[in-house]
CSV table of C-alpha atoms in Angstrom, one decimal:
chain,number,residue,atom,x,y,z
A,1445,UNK,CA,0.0,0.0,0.0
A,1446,UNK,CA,2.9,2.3,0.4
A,1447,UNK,CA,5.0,1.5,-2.5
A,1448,UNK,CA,1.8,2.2,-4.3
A,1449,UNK,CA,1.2,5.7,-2.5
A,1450,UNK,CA,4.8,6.6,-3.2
A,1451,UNK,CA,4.4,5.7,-6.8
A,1452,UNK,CA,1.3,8.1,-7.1
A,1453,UNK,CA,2.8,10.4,-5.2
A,1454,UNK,CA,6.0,10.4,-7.4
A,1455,UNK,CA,3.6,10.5,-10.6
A,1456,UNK,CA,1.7,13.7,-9.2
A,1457,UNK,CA,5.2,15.2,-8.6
A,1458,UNK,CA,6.3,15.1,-12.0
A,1459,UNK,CA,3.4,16.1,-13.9
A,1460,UNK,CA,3.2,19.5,-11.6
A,1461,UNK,CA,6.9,20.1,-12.4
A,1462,UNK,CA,6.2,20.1,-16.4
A,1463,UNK,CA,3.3,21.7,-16.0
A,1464,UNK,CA,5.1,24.4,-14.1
A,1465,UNK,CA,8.4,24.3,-16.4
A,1466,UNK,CA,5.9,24.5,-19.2
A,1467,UNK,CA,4.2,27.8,-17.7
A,1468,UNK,CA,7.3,29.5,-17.0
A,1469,UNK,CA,8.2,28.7,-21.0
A,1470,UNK,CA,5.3,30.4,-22.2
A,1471,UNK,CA,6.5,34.1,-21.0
A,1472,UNK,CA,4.0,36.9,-21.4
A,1473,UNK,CA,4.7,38.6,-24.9
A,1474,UNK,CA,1.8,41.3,-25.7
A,1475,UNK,CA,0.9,41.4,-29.2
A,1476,UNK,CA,-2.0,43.1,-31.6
A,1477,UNK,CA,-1.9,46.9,-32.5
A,1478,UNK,CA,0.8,49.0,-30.8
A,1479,UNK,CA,1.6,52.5,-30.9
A,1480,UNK,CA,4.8,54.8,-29.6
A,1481,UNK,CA,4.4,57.4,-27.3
A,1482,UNK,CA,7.8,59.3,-25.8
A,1483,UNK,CA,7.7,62.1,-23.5
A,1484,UNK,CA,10.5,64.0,-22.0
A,1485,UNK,CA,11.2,64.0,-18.2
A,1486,UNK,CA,10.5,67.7,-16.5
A,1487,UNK,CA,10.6,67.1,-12.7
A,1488,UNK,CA,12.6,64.4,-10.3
A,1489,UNK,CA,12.2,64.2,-6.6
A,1490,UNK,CA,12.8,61.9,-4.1
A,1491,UNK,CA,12.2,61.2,-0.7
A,1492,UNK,CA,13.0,58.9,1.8
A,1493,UNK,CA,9.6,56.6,1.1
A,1494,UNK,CA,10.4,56.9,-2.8
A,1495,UNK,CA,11.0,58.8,-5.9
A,1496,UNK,CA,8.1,61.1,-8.1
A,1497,UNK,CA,8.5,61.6,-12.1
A,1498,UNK,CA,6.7,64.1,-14.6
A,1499,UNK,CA,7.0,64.3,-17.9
A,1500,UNK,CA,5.2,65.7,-21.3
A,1501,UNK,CA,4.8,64.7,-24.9
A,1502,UNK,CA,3.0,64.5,-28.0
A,1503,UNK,CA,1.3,61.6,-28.7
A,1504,UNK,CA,-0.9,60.3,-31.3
A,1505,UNK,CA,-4.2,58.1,-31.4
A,1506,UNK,CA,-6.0,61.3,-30.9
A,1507,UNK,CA,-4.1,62.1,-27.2
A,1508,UNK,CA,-2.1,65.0,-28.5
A,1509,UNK,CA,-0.6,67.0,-25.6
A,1510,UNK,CA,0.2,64.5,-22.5
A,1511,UNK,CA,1.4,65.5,-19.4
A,1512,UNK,CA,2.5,62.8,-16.9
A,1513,UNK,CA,2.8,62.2,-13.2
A,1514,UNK,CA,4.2,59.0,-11.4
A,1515,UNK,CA,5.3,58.1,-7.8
A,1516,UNK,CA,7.4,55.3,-7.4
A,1517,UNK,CA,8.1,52.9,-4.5
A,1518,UNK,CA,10.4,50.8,-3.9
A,1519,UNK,CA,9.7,47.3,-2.4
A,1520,UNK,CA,13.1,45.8,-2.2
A,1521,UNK,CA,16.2,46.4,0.1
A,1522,UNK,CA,18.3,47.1,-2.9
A,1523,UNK,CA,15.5,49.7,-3.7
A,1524,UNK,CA,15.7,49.1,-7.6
A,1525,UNK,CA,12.6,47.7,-8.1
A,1526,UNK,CA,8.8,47.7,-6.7
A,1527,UNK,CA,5.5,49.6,-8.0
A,1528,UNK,CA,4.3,52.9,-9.0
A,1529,UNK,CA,1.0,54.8,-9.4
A,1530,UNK,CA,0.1,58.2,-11.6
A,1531,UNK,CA,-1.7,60.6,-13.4
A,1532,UNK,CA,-2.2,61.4,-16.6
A,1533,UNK,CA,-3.8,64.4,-18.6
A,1534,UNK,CA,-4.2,64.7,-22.0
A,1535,UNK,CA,-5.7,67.7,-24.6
A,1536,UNK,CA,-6.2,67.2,-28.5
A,1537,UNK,CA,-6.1,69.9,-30.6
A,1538,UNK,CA,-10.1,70.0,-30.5
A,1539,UNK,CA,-10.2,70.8,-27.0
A,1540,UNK,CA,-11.0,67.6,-25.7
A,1541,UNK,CA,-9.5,66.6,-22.6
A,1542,UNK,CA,-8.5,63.2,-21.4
A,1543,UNK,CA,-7.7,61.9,-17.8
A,1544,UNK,CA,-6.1,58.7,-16.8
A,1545,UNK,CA,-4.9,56.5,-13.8
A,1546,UNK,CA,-1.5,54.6,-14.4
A,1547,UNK,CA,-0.2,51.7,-12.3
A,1548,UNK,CA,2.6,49.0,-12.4
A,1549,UNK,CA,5.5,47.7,-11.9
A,1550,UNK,CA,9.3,49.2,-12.7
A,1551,UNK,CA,12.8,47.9,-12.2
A,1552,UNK,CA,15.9,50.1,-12.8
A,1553,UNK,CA,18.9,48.4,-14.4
A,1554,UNK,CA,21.9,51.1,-14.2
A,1555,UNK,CA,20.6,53.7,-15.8
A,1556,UNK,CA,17.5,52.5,-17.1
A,1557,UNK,CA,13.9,52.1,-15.8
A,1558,UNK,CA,11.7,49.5,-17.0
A,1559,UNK,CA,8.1,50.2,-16.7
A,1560,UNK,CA,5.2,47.7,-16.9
A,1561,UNK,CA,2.0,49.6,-16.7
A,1562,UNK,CA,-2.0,49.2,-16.8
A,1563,UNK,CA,-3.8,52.1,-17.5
A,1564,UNK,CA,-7.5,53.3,-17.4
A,1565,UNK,CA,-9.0,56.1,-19.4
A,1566,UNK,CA,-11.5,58.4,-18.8
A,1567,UNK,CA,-12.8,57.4,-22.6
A,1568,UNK,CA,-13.0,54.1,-21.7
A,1569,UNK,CA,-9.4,53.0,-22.9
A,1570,UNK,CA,-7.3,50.8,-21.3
A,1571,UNK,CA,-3.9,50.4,-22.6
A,1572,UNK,CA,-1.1,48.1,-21.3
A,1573,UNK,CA,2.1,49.4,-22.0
A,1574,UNK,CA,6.0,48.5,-21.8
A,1575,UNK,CA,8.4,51.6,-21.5
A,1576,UNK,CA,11.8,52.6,-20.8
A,1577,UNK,CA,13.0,55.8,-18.5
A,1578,UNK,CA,16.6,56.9,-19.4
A,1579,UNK,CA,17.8,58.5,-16.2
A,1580,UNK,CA,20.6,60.1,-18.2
A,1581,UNK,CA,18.7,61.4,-20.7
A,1582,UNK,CA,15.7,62.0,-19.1
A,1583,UNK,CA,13.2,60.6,-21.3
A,1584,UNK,CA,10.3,58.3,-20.8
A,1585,UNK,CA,9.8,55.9,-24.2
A,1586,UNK,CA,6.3,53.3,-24.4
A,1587,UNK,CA,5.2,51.0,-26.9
A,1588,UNK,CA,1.4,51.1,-25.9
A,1589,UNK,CA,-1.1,48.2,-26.4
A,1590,UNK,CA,-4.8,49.4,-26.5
A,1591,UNK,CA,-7.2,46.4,-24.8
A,1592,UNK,CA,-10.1,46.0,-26.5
């Protein structure tokens, strides 16, 4: 009765650990319509609970002027990674103003941010987006996914 617990046992074992080396194959790669959007960095201030970040752009889809506004925290002792949470205002050349909540994920690598963000729109978009922050340079770069 044991030796045939064990053997199940063992069984269960191994089919978890493919299934799980499977998933972590099968990385998370967005596809589908994309579109740029780059801003340039204006403000940077930290603090001793974290760092905040604004920047401006252009950007098209019908956003046209975008100002930005993030605060990050850090959620690591070596303080180069953890979450973040912003603002976003936008105004077209019609007049028509947008407003957004943004909120993610970044982790700095030298002198680069990487961003990971989910955003809601006050539209009705939603966008996922992937971005880069070049602390050198001191601009903020996307490639922005709209969610259907």
């Amino acid at each position: 009765m044991m030796q045939k617990l064990a053997k199940v046992f063992g069984t269960l074992c191994i089919s978890l650990g493919l299934l799980f080396a499977t998933l972590a194959a099968q990385a998370f790669e967005p596809t589908g319509e994309s579109f740029p959007a780059s801003f340039k960095m204006t403000s940077w201030t930290s603090s001793a609970s974290g760092s905040s970040l604004t920047a401006e752009g252009v950007v098209g889809e019908g956003y046209g002027k975008v100002y930005l506004s993030y605060d990050f925290v850090s959620n690591s002792a070596d303080r180069n990674k953890g979450n973040f949470s912003g603002n976003l205002r936008s105004i077209n050349q019609d007049g028509v103003m947008i407003a957004a909540t943004l909120q993610g994920i970044w982790k700095r690598n030298g002198k680069s941010v990487m961003m990971y963000t989910l955003d809601e729109f006050s539209n009705g978009d939603m966008i996922y987006a992937e971005g880069v922050i070049d602390l050198i340079e001191g601009t903020l770069n996307f490639t922005a996914f709209p969610i259907d």
